[in-house]
Coordinates of C-alpha atoms in Angstrom, one line a residue:
M263 CA 0.3 -0.1 -0.2
A264 CA 3.0 2.1 0.5
E265 CA 4.6 1.9 -2.2
Q266 CA 1.0 2.0 -4.6
T267 CA 1.1 5.2 -2.7
E268 CA 4.3 6.9 -3.0
Q269 CA 3.4 5.9 -7.2
L270 CA 0.6 7.9 -7.0
D271 CA 2.7 10.3 -5.6
E272 CA 4.9 10.9 -8.6
T273 CA 2.6 10.1 -11.0
I274 CA 0.5 12.9 -10.0
Q275 CA 3.7 14.9 -10.1
L276 CA 4.8 13.9 -13.2
L277 CA 1.4 14.8 -14.3
S278 CA 1.5 18.0 -12.7
D279 CA 5.1 18.9 -14.3
L280 CA 3.8 18.6 -18.2
L281 CA 0.6 20.5 -17.4
Q282 CA 3.2 23.4 -15.4
S283 CA 5.6 23.2 -18.5
G284 CA 2.4 23.6 -21.6
Q285 CA 3.2 19.6 -22.9
D286 CA -0.3 19.4 -23.3
S287 CA 0.3 15.8 -25.9
E288 CA 2.6 14.0 -22.9
F289 CA 0.1 14.8 -20.5
I290 CA -2.8 13.4 -22.9
E291 CA -0.9 10.7 -23.4
S292 CA 1.1 9.5 -19.9
F293 CA -2.7 10.0 -18.3
E294 CA -4.7 7.6 -21.0
A295 CA -2.0 5.0 -19.7
L296 CA -3.2 4.6 -16.6
H297 CA -5.7 2.3 -15.9
D298 CA -9.1 3.7 -15.0
F299 CA -8.8 3.0 -11.1
E300 CA -5.5 5.3 -11.6
M301 CA -6.9 7.8 -13.5
A302 CA -9.8 8.5 -11.6
Q303 CA -7.1 8.3 -8.5
V304 CA -4.9 10.6 -10.2
Y305 CA -7.0 13.3 -11.1
A306 CA -9.0 13.5 -8.0
E307 CA -5.8 14.2 -6.4
L308 CA -4.5 16.9 -9.3
P309 CA -5.1 20.6 -7.8
E310 CA -7.3 22.1 -9.2
Q311 CA -5.7 24.7 -10.9
F312 CA -4.3 21.6 -13.2
R313 CA -7.7 19.7 -13.3
A314 CA -9.0 23.4 -15.0
V315 CA -6.3 22.5 -17.7
A316 CA -7.1 18.4 -17.7
W317 CA -11.1 18.3 -17.8
R318 CA -10.5 20.8 -21.5
L319 CA -7.6 18.4 -22.6
L320 CA -8.8 15.1 -22.0
P321 CA -11.8 13.7 -24.0
I322 CA -14.8 13.3 -23.1
D323 CA -14.8 9.2 -22.8
V324 CA -12.0 9.2 -20.5
L325 CA -13.0 11.6 -18.5
A326 CA -16.4 9.3 -18.1
A327 CA -13.9 6.8 -17.2
V328 CA -12.3 8.5 -14.7
F329 CA -15.7 9.6 -13.0
D330 CA -16.9 6.0 -13.5
N331 CA -14.3 4.8 -11.6
L332 CA -14.6 7.2 -8.5
D333 CA -16.0 6.5 -5.1
V334 CA -18.9 9.1 -4.0
D335 CA -18.1 7.9 -0.1
E336 CA -14.5 9.5 -0.4
V337 CA -14.5 11.6 -3.0
D338 CA -16.6 14.9 -3.3
I339 CA -17.5 14.4 -7.1
A340 CA -19.8 16.7 -6.9
G341 CA -17.6 19.2 -6.6
L342 CA -14.8 18.1 -8.7
L343 CA -17.8 17.9 -11.5
A344 CA -18.9 21.9 -11.1
E345 CA -15.6 22.9 -11.8
M346 CA -16.6 22.7 -15.2
P347 CA -19.6 24.3 -17.0
P348 CA -23.0 22.4 -17.0
Q349 CA -22.6 21.4 -20.4
R350 CA -19.3 19.9 -20.1
G351 CA -20.7 18.0 -17.1
A352 CA -23.9 17.1 -18.8
Q353 CA -21.7 15.5 -21.4
I354 CA -19.8 13.3 -18.9
L355 CA -23.0 12.6 -17.5
Q356 CA -24.7 11.2 -20.6
E357 CA -21.4 9.0 -21.2
M358 CA -21.1 7.6 -18.4
Y359 CA -22.5 4.0 -17.4
T360 CA -26.1 5.1 -16.5
D361 CA -25.7 3.3 -12.4
N362 CA -22.5 5.7 -11.8
A363 CA -24.0 8.6 -13.3
V364 CA -27.0 8.6 -10.7
D365 CA -24.9 7.6 -7.5
L366 CA -23.3 11.0 -8.8
L367 CA -26.3 13.0 -9.5
Q368 CA -27.7 11.4 -6.0
E369 CA -25.2 13.6 -4.1
M370 CA -26.5 17.0 -5.7
P371 CA -29.2 19.5 -4.7
S372 CA -32.9 18.8 -6.7
G373 CA -31.7 22.4 -8.2
Q374 CA -28.2 20.9 -9.8
I375 CA -29.5 17.6 -10.5
A376 CA -32.5 19.3 -13.2
T377 CA -29.8 21.4 -14.7
Y378 CA -27.4 18.5 -15.4
L379 CA -30.7 16.6 -16.8
S380 CA -31.6 19.4 -19.0
L381 CA -28.8 19.3 -21.2
M382 CA -28.6 15.6 -21.7
P383 CA -30.1 13.7 -24.8
K384 CA -34.3 13.2 -23.6
A385 CA -33.4 9.4 -23.7
D386 CA -30.3 9.3 -21.5
A387 CA -32.6 11.9 -19.4
D388 CA -35.4 9.8 -18.9
S389 CA -32.9 6.8 -18.5
V390 CA -30.9 8.7 -15.8
R391 CA -35.0 9.8 -14.0
K392 CA -36.4 6.1 -13.9
L393 CA -33.2 4.8 -11.6
I394 CA -33.3 7.8 -9.5
N395 CA -36.9 6.9 -8.4
Y396 CA -35.9 3.7 -7.2
D397 CA -35.3 3.5 -3.2
D398 CA -32.2 4.2 -2.1
Q399 CA -29.9 0.4 -1.0
T400 CA -32.5 -1.0 -3.7
A401 CA -31.6 -3.8 -6.4
G402 CA -33.2 -0.4 -8.9
S403 CA -30.9 2.2 -7.4
L404 CA -27.4 -0.5 -8.2
M405 CA -29.0 -1.9 -12.1
S406 CA -27.1 -0.5 -15.4
T407 CA -29.8 0.1 -18.3
E408 CA -26.3 -0.6 -20.5
Y409 CA -26.6 -4.6 -20.9
L410 CA -26.9 -6.7 -23.8
A411 CA -29.8 -8.7 -25.0
V412 CA -31.3 -10.4 -28.2
K413 CA -34.8 -11.6 -29.5
E414 CA -35.0 -15.6 -28.5
D415 CA -35.5 -16.3 -32.6
L416 CA -32.1 -15.0 -33.8
K417 CA -28.9 -17.6 -34.3
V418 CA -25.5 -17.3 -32.8
G419 CA -24.1 -15.6 -35.8
E420 CA -26.3 -12.5 -35.6
V421 CA -26.1 -12.0 -32.0
M422 CA -22.7 -12.8 -32.3
R423 CA -22.6 -9.8 -34.5
L424 CA -24.9 -7.7 -32.3
V425 CA -22.6 -8.4 -29.5
K426 CA -19.9 -7.1 -30.8
K427 CA -22.1 -3.4 -32.1
Q428 CA -22.9 -3.3 -28.5
A429 CA -20.0 -4.3 -26.9
L430 CA -18.6 -0.9 -26.3
E431 CA -21.8 0.4 -25.0
A432 CA -22.4 -2.2 -22.1
E433 CA -21.0 -2.6 -18.9
S434 CA -20.7 -6.5 -18.8
I435 CA -20.3 -8.8 -21.3
S436 CA -20.2 -11.5 -19.9
Y437 CA -23.7 -12.9 -20.2
V438 CA -25.8 -12.0 -23.5
Y439 CA -29.8 -12.7 -21.6
V440 CA -32.4 -13.3 -24.2
L441 CA -36.0 -11.6 -24.5
D442 CA -39.6 -13.0 -26.0
Q443 CA -41.4 -10.6 -28.3
Q444 CA -43.0 -9.3 -25.7
G445 CA -40.1 -8.0 -23.9
L446 CA -39.9 -10.7 -21.2
L447 CA -36.7 -12.3 -19.9
V448 CA -36.8 -16.0 -20.8
G449 CA -32.9 -16.6 -20.6
V450 CA -29.6 -16.2 -20.4
I451 CA -26.0 -17.3 -22.6
S452 CA -22.5 -17.1 -21.8
L453 CA -20.2 -15.4 -23.8
R454 CA -18.3 -18.8 -23.8
D455 CA -21.9 -20.6 -25.1
L456 CA -22.1 -18.5 -28.1
L457 CA -18.0 -18.4 -29.1
T458 CA -18.2 -22.3 -28.8
H459 CA -21.7 -23.3 -31.4
P460 CA -21.5 -22.5 -35.0
D461 CA -23.2 -19.3 -36.3
D462 CA -26.2 -21.3 -38.0
M463 CA -27.7 -23.1 -34.5
P464 CA -30.5 -21.0 -33.0
V465 CA -29.1 -19.3 -30.1
S466 CA -33.0 -21.5 -28.2
E467 CA -31.3 -24.1 -28.3
I468 CA -28.3 -22.6 -25.8
T469 CA -30.3 -20.4 -24.1
N470 CA -30.1 -21.5 -20.4
D471 CA -33.7 -20.6 -18.9
R472 CA -33.5 -21.3 -15.5
I473 CA -33.0 -18.0 -14.7
I474 CA -31.6 -16.2 -11.3
S475 CA -33.5 -12.6 -11.4
V476 CA -34.2 -10.2 -9.0
R477 CA -36.8 -7.4 -8.5
A478 CA -36.2 -3.6 -8.6
G479 CA -37.5 -3.5 -5.1
D480 CA -35.0 -5.7 -3.4
D481 CA -32.7 -5.3 -0.5
Q482 CA -29.0 -4.3 -1.3
Q483 CA -27.7 -6.7 1.0
E484 CA -30.2 -10.1 -0.3
V485 CA -29.4 -9.4 -3.8
A486 CA -25.2 -9.2 -3.4
Q487 CA -25.8 -12.7 -1.1
I488 CA -27.7 -13.5 -4.1
V489 CA -24.9 -13.1 -6.4
A490 CA -22.1 -14.8 -3.8
D491 CA -23.9 -18.0 -3.4
Y492 CA -24.0 -18.2 -7.4
N493 CA -20.6 -16.4 -8.7
F494 CA -22.3 -14.6 -11.1
L495 CA -20.7 -11.6 -12.8
S496 CA -23.7 -9.7 -13.2
I497 CA -27.6 -10.4 -12.4
P498 CA -30.5 -9.5 -13.9
V499 CA -33.1 -6.8 -12.7
T500 CA -36.7 -7.1 -13.6
D501 CA -40.4 -5.9 -13.4
D502 CA -43.1 -7.8 -11.2
K503 CA -44.1 -9.1 -15.0
N504 CA -40.9 -10.1 -15.7
H505 CA -39.9 -7.5 -18.2
L506 CA -36.2 -6.7 -17.7
L507 CA -35.3 -3.5 -16.2
G508 CA -31.5 -4.1 -15.7
V509 CA -28.2 -5.9 -14.4
I510 CA -26.5 -4.9 -11.4
T511 CA -22.8 -6.4 -11.6
V512 CA -19.5 -7.7 -9.9
D513 CA -18.4 -4.1 -9.5
D514 CA -21.4 -3.0 -8.1
I515 CA -21.9 -5.9 -5.7
V516 CA -18.5 -5.0 -4.6
D517 CA -19.5 -1.9 -3.2
V518 CA -22.2 -3.0 -1.2
I519 CA -20.5 -6.0 0.4
D520 CA -18.3 -3.1 1.7
E521 CA -20.9 -0.7 2.4
E522 CA -23.1 -3.2 4.3
A523 CA -19.8 -4.1 5.9
V524 CA -18.7 -0.8 7.1
E525 CA -22.5 -0.3 8.7
D526 CA -22.3 -3.2 10.7
Y527 CA -18.6 -2.1 12.0
S528 CA -19.8 1.4 12.4
G529 CA -23.0 -0.1 14.7
L530 CA -20.5 -2.7 17.0
A531 CA -18.1 0.5 17.3
A532 CA -20.7 2.8 17.8
V533 CA -19.1 4.9 15.4
N534 CA -19.9 6.0 11.8
V535 CA -16.4 3.8 10.4
S536 CA -16.7 5.5 6.3
Q537 CA -16.0 8.8 7.4
I538 CA -12.4 8.4 8.5
N539 CA -11.6 11.9 6.9
D540 CA -13.6 13.7 9.5
S541 CA -12.6 17.1 10.5
P542 CA -12.2 15.9 15.2
W543 CA -14.8 18.3 15.6
H544 CA -16.9 16.6 13.4
S545 CA -15.9 13.3 14.5
A546 CA -16.4 14.1 18.5
V547 CA -19.6 15.6 18.0
K548 CA -20.8 12.4 16.4
R549 CA -19.6 10.1 18.8
I550 CA -20.9 12.1 22.2
P551 CA -24.6 11.3 22.1
W552 CA -24.0 7.7 22.0
L553 CA -21.0 8.0 24.4
I554 CA -23.1 9.8 27.0
A555 CA -26.0 7.3 26.8
L556 CA -23.8 4.5 27.8
L557 CA -22.9 7.1 30.0
L558 CA -26.2 6.9 32.3
L559 CA -26.4 3.2 31.9
G560 CA -22.9 2.7 33.4
M561 CA -24.2 5.2 36.0
L562 CA -26.6 2.4 36.5
T563 CA -23.9 -0.4 36.9
A564 CA -22.4 1.9 39.3
T565 CA -25.3 2.6 41.6
V566 CA -26.0 -1.4 41.9
I567 CA -22.8 -1.5 43.2
G568 CA -22.9 1.4 45.6
S569 CA -26.5 -0.8 46.8
F570 CA -23.7 -3.6 47.0
D571 CA -21.4 -0.8 49.7
G572 CA -21.8 -2.6 53.2
L573 CA -21.5 -6.4 51.3
V574 CA -18.1 -5.3 49.9
R575 CA -17.0 -3.6 53.3
Q576 CA -17.4 -7.0 54.8
V577 CA -15.8 -8.7 52.4
A578 CA -13.1 -6.2 50.4
I579 CA -11.8 -9.3 48.8
L580 CA -14.9 -9.0 46.1
A581 CA -14.2 -5.7 44.9
A582 CA -11.1 -6.9 43.2
F583 CA -13.0 -9.3 40.7
I584 CA -15.5 -6.4 39.8
S585 CA -13.7 -5.6 36.7
L586 CA -13.1 -9.3 36.1
I587 CA -16.4 -10.7 35.5
T588 CA -17.9 -7.5 34.0
G589 CA -14.9 -7.6 31.3
T590 CA -14.7 -10.7 30.6
A591 CA -19.1 -11.7 29.8
G592 CA -18.9 -8.2 28.0
N593 CA -16.3 -10.6 25.5
A594 CA -18.8 -12.9 25.9
G595 CA -22.1 -10.4 24.9
T596 CA -19.8 -8.7 22.3
Q597 CA -19.0 -12.5 20.6
S598 CA -22.1 -13.4 21.1
L599 CA -23.7 -10.1 19.2
A600 CA -21.2 -10.5 16.7
L601 CA -22.4 -13.7 15.4
A602 CA -26.1 -12.8 16.1
V603 CA -25.5 -9.9 13.6
R604 CA -23.8 -12.1 10.9
R605 CA -26.7 -14.4 11.0
I606 CA -29.0 -12.3 10.1
A607 CA -27.3 -10.6 7.5
V608 CA -26.8 -14.3 5.6
G609 CA -30.0 -15.5 6.6
S610 CA -29.4 -18.2 8.8
E611 CA -30.7 -21.8 7.7
N612 CA -31.6 -22.6 11.4
S613 CA -35.1 -22.0 12.8
G614 CA -35.4 -19.5 15.2
L615 CA -35.5 -22.3 18.2
R616 CA -32.4 -24.4 17.1
D617 CA -30.5 -21.4 16.9
F618 CA -31.4 -20.2 20.0
L619 CA -30.7 -23.6 22.2
S620 CA -27.6 -23.4 19.9
E621 CA -26.5 -20.2 21.7
V622 CA -27.7 -20.9 25.2
I623 CA -25.5 -24.5 24.9
A624 CA -22.2 -22.7 23.5
G625 CA -22.8 -20.0 26.4
L626 CA -23.3 -23.0 29.2
I627 CA -20.1 -24.2 27.4
V628 CA -17.8 -21.6 27.7
G629 CA -19.5 -20.2 30.8
L630 CA -18.4 -23.4 32.3
A631 CA -15.3 -23.3 31.4
T632 CA -14.6 -20.1 32.5
G633 CA -15.9 -20.2 35.6
M634 CA -13.8 -23.3 36.5
S635 CA -11.0 -21.6 35.3
V636 CA -11.3 -18.8 37.4
F637 CA -11.9 -21.4 40.3
A638 CA -9.1 -22.8 40.5
I639 CA -6.8 -19.4 39.7
V640 CA -9.2 -17.5 42.7
T641 CA -8.3 -20.6 44.7
F642 CA -5.3 -21.3 44.3
W643 CA -3.8 -17.8 44.3
K644 CA -6.1 -16.4 47.3
H645 CA -6.1 -20.0 49.2
N646 CA -9.9 -19.5 49.5
M647 CA -12.0 -22.6 48.0
I648 CA -14.8 -20.4 49.1
L649 CA -14.4 -17.4 47.2
G650 CA -13.2 -19.5 44.2
F651 CA -16.5 -21.2 44.1
A652 CA -18.4 -17.6 44.0
V653 CA -16.1 -15.9 41.7
G654 CA -17.1 -19.3 39.7
V655 CA -20.0 -19.2 40.0
A656 CA -21.2 -15.6 39.0
M657 CA -18.8 -16.1 36.2
T658 CA -20.3 -18.8 34.8
M659 CA -23.8 -17.2 35.1
A660 CA -23.0 -13.7 33.8
I661 CA -21.6 -15.5 30.8
M662 CA -24.1 -17.1 30.0
V663 CA -26.9 -13.8 30.2
A664 CA -24.2 -12.2 28.3
N665 CA -24.5 -14.2 25.7
L666 CA -28.3 -14.6 25.7
A667 CA -28.3 -11.2 25.7
G668 CA -26.3 -10.7 22.8
Y669 CA -28.0 -13.1 20.6
L670 CA -31.7 -11.7 21.6
I671 CA -31.1 -8.4 21.5
P672 CA -30.2 -7.8 17.9
L673 CA -33.0 -10.0 17.1
L674 CA -35.5 -8.5 18.6
I675 CA -34.3 -5.2 16.9
D676 CA -34.3 -7.4 13.7
K677 CA -38.1 -8.0 14.5
L678 CA -38.6 -4.5 15.3
G679 CA -37.7 -4.1 11.4
F680 CA -33.9 -1.6 12.4
D681 CA -30.5 -2.1 11.6
P682 CA -29.5 -5.0 13.9
A683 CA -26.2 -3.8 14.3
V684 CA -27.5 -0.9 16.2
A685 CA -27.2 -3.5 19.0
S686 CA -23.4 -2.2 19.3
G687 CA -20.5 -3.7 21.5
P688 CA -20.2 -0.7 23.4
F689 CA -24.1 -0.7 24.5
I690 CA -23.7 -4.8 25.2
T691 CA -20.6 -4.6 27.0
T692 CA -22.3 -1.5 29.5
L693 CA -25.7 -3.6 29.4
S694 CA -22.6 -6.7 30.4
D695 CA -21.8 -4.7 32.8
L696 CA -25.0 -4.0 34.8
T697 CA -26.2 -7.9 35.0
S698 CA -23.2 -9.2 35.7
V699 CA -22.4 -6.8 38.6
L700 CA -26.2 -8.3 39.9
I701 CA -25.8 -11.7 39.6
Y702 CA -21.9 -11.3 41.7
F703 CA -22.9 -9.9 44.0
N704 CA -26.1 -11.6 44.8
V705 CA -23.8 -15.0 44.6
A706 CA -21.6 -13.4 47.0
Q707 CA -24.1 -12.8 49.6
L708 CA -25.2 -16.2 49.4
F709 CA -21.9 -17.6 50.9
L710 CA -21.5 -14.2 52.9
V711 CA -20.9 -16.3 56.1
H712 CA -18.2 -17.9 54.5
L713 CA -16.1 -15.3 53.1
A714 CA -16.5 -13.7 55.8
G715 CA -15.3 -16.0 58.2
G716 CA -12.7 -16.9 55.1

């Protein structure tokens, strides 16, 4: 990674020097020699005064490739586009893949969107408008309308000629979708099948009519799981009547998986980890509310400990094991939470009861193993078997409760229709602190006479 960053910096410096010295042809040649991803990175990092020259020199198709490969979550793409006259920006949007153009437009105010659409050809503008209307994080918002589709009554040779014509416009040419006379999706042909069969063979003979498709309103996470399960390079999107609306390519699925992972990790950490370049002020403001909420929950734990002040005065050694039990129970709860969120995300094949029993058994095994270990350690360390037994029993029960909380809370949140990842690690840990303290001191009270005597 460090080597790539250094190479990127060197490329930016080289291209900046070429622009500064007026070597326009050399700049264009060097820029177009880069990979599309590298072109995007370099363009975004060029000083603004050099970008003002670059967009005037570079062809529209090259600029479209640049903006196709920029990430809206990492770069102010709308700002980069706004550096140009609206007519130039509209030409770039028109040349981009439709799904990427839509992602870019959705980052803009409605007035700016209307300006760009009014400058685009009507057919292109209409395609963009259709995709903008789909809800975010659905298959419709991810799909591209640039795909290969042919009628079912053609021959292989005719299809190959059409593929050659459409290939430059299509976002992916791995699959050719077959439509009937009403425009309904009836099958799919791989490019390999087209290349390995004679030109005079009807495509109907090599069409795979077992189609795996998704609806435009399907959740993007479900779509990503289907593509991952079937190892597709793209997947068709249809309406309720099976008309082909577009395709979702694997590069968009990779973005979805990354986005979902960021959301889940943000929930588990109780902080938005996608915005790593936030200013210290904004970063702090976003963290404070959640931390204050956890502080209030933590005050309950402090209150519970305070209510057992008399017990601690009688058996002072009990205070030494509070952090041990709360910390271990919190870790167990976080582990259970991570598994529960993942199980919900991928859709566990087990029934709810089987999952529940599995978690109960796992919590019991972990609790017993940890409790027996701490029993042995405390007994050997403090030469007090009763104390070791009390701490061991409390540890076992605390871990079992934390384990079940980590499993049940995200499940409950999911049933209520919210993202289960919001049952974050810090929340489960703080809740586990409260329950484990209650368990610990109540167990200790049962052995008070023996502990005080020891």
